[in-house]
GROMACS .gro file of C-alpha atoms in nm:
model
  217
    1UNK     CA    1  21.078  11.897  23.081
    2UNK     CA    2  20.994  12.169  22.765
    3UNK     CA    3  21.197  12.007  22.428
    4UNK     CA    4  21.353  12.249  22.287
    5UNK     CA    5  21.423  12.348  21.887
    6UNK     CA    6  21.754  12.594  21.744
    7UNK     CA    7  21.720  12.758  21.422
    8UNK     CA    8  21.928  12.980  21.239
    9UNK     CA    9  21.778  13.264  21.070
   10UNK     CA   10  21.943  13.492  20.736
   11UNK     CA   11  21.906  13.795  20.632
   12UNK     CA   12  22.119  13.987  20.352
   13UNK     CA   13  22.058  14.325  20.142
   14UNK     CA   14  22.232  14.415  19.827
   15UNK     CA   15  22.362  14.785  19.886
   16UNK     CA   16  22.453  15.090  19.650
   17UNK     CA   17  22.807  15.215  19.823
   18UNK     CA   18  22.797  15.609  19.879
   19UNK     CA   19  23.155  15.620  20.042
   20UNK     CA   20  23.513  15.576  19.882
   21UNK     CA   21  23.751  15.503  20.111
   22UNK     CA   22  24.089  15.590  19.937
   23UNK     CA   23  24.418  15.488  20.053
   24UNK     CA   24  24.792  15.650  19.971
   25UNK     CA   25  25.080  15.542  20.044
   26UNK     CA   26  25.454  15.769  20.034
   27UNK     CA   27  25.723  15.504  20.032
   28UNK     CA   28  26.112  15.605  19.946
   29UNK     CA   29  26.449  15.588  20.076
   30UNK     CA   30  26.692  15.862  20.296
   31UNK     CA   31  27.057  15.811  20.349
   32UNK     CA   32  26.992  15.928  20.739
   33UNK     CA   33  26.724  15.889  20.933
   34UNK     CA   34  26.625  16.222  20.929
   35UNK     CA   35  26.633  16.247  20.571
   36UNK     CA   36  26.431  15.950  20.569
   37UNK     CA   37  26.183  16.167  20.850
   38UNK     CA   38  26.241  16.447  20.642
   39UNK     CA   39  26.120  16.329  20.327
   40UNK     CA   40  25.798  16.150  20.466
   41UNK     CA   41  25.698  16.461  20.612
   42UNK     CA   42  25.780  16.677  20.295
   43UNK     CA   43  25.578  16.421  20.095
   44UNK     CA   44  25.243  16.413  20.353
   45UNK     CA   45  25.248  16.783  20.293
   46UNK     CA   46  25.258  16.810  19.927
   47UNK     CA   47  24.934  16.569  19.903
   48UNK     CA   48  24.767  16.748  20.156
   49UNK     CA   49  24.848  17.088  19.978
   50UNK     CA   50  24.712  16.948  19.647
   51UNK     CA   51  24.430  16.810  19.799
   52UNK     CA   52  24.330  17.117  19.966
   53UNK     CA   53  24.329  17.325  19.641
   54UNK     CA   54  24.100  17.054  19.534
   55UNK     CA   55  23.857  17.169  19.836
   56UNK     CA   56  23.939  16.849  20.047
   57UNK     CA   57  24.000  16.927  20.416
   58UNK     CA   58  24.399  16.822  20.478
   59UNK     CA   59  24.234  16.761  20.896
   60UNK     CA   60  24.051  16.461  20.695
   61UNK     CA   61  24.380  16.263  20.556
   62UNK     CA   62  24.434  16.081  20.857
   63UNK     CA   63  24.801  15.864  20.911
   64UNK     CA   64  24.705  15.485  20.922
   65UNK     CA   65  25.097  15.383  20.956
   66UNK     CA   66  25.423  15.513  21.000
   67UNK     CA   67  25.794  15.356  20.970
   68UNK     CA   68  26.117  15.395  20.899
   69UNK     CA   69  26.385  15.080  20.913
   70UNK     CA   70  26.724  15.058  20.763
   71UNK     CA   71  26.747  14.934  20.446
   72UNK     CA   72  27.014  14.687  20.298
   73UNK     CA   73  27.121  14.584  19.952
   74UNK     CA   74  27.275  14.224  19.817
   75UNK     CA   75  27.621  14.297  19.638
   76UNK     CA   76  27.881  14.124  19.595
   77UNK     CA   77  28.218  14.118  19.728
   78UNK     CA   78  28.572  14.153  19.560
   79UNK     CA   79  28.658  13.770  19.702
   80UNK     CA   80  28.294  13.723  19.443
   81UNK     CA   81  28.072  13.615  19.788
   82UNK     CA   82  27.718  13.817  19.861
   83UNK     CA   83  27.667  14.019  20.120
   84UNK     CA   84  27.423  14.242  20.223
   85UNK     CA   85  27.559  14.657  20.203
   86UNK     CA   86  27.357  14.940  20.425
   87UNK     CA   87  27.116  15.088  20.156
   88UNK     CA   88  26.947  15.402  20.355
   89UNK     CA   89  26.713  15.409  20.580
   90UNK     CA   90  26.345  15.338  20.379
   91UNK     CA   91  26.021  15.517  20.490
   92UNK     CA   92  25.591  15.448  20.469
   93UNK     CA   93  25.368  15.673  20.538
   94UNK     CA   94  25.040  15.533  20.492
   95UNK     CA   95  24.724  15.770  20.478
   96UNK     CA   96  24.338  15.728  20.455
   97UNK     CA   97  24.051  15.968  20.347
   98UNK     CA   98  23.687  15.881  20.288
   99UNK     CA   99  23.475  16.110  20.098
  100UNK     CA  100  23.076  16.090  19.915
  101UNK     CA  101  23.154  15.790  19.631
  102UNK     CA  102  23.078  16.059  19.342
  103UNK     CA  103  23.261  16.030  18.982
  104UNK     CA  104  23.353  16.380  18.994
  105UNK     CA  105  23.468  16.352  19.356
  106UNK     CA  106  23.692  16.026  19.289
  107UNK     CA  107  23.832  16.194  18.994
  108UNK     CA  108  23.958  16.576  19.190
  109UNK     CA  109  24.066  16.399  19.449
  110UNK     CA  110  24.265  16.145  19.161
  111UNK     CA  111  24.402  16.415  19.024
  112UNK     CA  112  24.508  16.598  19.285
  113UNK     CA  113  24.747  16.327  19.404
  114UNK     CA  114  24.909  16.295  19.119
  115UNK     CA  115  25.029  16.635  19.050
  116UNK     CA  116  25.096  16.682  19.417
  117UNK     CA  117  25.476  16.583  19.310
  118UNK     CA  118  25.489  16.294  19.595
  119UNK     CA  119  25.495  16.025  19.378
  120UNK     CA  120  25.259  15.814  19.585
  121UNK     CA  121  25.072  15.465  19.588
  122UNK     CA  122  24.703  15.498  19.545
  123UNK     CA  123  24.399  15.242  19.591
  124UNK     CA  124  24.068  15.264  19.707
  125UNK     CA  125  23.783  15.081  19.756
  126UNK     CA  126  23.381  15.152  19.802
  127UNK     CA  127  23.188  15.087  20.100
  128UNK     CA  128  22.832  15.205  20.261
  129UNK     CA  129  22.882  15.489  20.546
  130UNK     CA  130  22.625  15.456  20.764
  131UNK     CA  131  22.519  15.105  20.870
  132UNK     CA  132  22.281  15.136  21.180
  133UNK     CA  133  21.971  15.145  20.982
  134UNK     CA  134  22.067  14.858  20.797
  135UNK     CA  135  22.194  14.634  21.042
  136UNK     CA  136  21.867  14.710  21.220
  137UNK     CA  137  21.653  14.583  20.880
  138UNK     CA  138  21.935  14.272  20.886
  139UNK     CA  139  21.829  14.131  21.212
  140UNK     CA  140  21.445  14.182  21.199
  141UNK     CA  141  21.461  14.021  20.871
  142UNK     CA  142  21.723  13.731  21.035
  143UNK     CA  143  21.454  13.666  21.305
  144UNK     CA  144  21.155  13.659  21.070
  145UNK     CA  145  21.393  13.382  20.887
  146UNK     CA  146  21.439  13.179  21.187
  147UNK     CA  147  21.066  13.175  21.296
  148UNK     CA  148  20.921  13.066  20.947
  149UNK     CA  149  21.192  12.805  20.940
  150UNK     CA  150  21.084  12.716  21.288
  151UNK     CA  151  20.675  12.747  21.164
  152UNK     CA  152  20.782  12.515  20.899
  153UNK     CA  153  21.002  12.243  21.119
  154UNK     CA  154  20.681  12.223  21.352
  155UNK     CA  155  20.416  12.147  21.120
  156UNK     CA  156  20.633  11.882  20.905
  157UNK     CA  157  20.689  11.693  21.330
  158UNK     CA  158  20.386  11.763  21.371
  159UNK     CA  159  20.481  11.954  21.707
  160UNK     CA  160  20.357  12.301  21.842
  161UNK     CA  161  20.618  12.601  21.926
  162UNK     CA  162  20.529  12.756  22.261
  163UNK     CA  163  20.731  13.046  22.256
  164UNK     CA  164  21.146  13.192  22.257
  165UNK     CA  165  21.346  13.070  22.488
  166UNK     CA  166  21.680  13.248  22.397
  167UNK     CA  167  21.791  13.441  22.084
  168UNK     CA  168  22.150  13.397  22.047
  169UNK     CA  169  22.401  13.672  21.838
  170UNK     CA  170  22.744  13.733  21.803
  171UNK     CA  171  22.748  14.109  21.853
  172UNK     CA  172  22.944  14.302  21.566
  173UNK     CA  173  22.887  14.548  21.308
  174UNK     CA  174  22.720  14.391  21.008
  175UNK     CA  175  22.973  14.293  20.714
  176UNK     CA  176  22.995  14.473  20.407
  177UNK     CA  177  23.184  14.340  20.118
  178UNK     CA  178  23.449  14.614  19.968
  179UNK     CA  179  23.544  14.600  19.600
  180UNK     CA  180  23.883  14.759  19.657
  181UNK     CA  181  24.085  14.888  19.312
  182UNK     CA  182  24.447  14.743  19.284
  183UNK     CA  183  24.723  15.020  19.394
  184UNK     CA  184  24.860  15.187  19.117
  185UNK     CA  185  25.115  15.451  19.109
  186UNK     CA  186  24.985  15.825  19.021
  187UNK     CA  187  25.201  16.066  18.898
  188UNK     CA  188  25.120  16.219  18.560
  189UNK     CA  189  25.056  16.599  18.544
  190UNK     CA  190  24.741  16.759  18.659
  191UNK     CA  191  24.599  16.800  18.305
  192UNK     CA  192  24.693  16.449  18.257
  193UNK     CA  193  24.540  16.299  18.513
  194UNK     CA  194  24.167  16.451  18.465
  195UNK     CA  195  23.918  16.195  18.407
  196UNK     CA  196  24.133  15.897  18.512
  197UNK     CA  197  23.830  15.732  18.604
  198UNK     CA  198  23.554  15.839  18.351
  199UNK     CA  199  23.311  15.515  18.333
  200UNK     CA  200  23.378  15.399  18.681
  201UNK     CA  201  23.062  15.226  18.823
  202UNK     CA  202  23.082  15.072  19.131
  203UNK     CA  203  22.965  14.727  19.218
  204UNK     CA  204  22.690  14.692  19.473
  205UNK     CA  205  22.769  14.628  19.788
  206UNK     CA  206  22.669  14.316  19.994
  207UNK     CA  207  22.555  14.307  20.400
  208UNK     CA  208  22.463  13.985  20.596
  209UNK     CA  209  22.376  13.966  20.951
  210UNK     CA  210  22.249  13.601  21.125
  211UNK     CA  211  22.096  13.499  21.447
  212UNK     CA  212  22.015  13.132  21.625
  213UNK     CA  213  21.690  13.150  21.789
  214UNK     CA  214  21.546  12.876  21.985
  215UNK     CA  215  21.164  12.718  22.075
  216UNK     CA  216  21.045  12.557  22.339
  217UNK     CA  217  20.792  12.311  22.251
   0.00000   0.00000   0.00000
């Protein structure tokens, strides 16, 4: 009966990020429904107006998440008890765009959303676009790991590998690390807003990919 040896293999790439992925958010409050519907749509519009004189593509801002619920407020009462009063009806309208992770880029697109007049949320983080090729380089690299570790297991026993008899992986796309920026709320004028991020240098980005492979020996 062949013996059999399971090693675990690493491989992991520092990367420089060419994509921002940048998030907005239109939050606010109707006294109807519809107001609520019609303000959330009034807002989407004015960012994707801005955004367009900025030569970004409004078919690119794509809706991530979308809700309206009724709202309510603590107050108290004349007998001096709390109780919760019907506030409006409050609305999200969460958006996401991804464009090349270039200063100038960042800061148009920056500016445009806050002079659109839609008072929005804004974050964003940096990530790498395409991963194929480098999840490709991750797992030749992870299986080179695993057979020197194996190499080096054999000599120290004293034992000789004969050859694979599996190669195990948990099929996925390899991780990146984001560095995301915290929210923060955009809505100075247009000439304001210019250079908002002038020294911005983004951190590289990290990718990791393992696999178990085992010898018979």
């Amino acid at each position: 009966m062949e013996r059999e040896i399971r090693v675990r293999g690493r491989a992991k790439i520092r990367l420089r990020p060419d994509t921002v992925y940048a998030d907005i958010a239109l939050e606010g409050t109707g006294k109807t429904c519809e107001e609520a519907l019609s303000l959330a749509s009034e807002g989407a519009e004015k960012v994707k107006a801005a955004l367009a004189e900025r030569g970004f593509s409004p078919e690119e801002l794509k809706s991530v998440d979308f809700r309206v619920d009724a709202k309510y407020e603590n107050a108290r009462g004349e007998n001096g008890e709390w109780r919760q009063v019907f506030a409006g009806y409050g609305y999200r309208h969460a958006l996401k765009i991804s464009f090349a992770a270039e200063a100038e880029k960042l800061n148009a697109f920056a500016s445009a959303v806050a002079a659109s007049g839609a008072d929005p949320l804004f974050s964003f983080s940096y990530t790498v676009k395409d991963l194929s090729a480098v999840r490709e380089w991750l797992l030749k690299e992870a299986v080179k790991d695993a057979a020197k570790k194996a190499l080096v297991l054999a000599n120290a026993a004293g034992l000789e590998l004969k050859g694979i008899s599996r190669i195990d992986y948990a099929s996925g796309e390899a991780g990146v690390s984001l560095h995301p920026v915290r929210p923060m709320r955009l809505n100075a004028a247009a000439d304001g807003a210019k250079g908002i991020f002038p020294d911005l240098s983004p951190e590289d980005a990290e990718a990791e990919e393992s696999v178990s492979v085992v010898w018979t020996f």
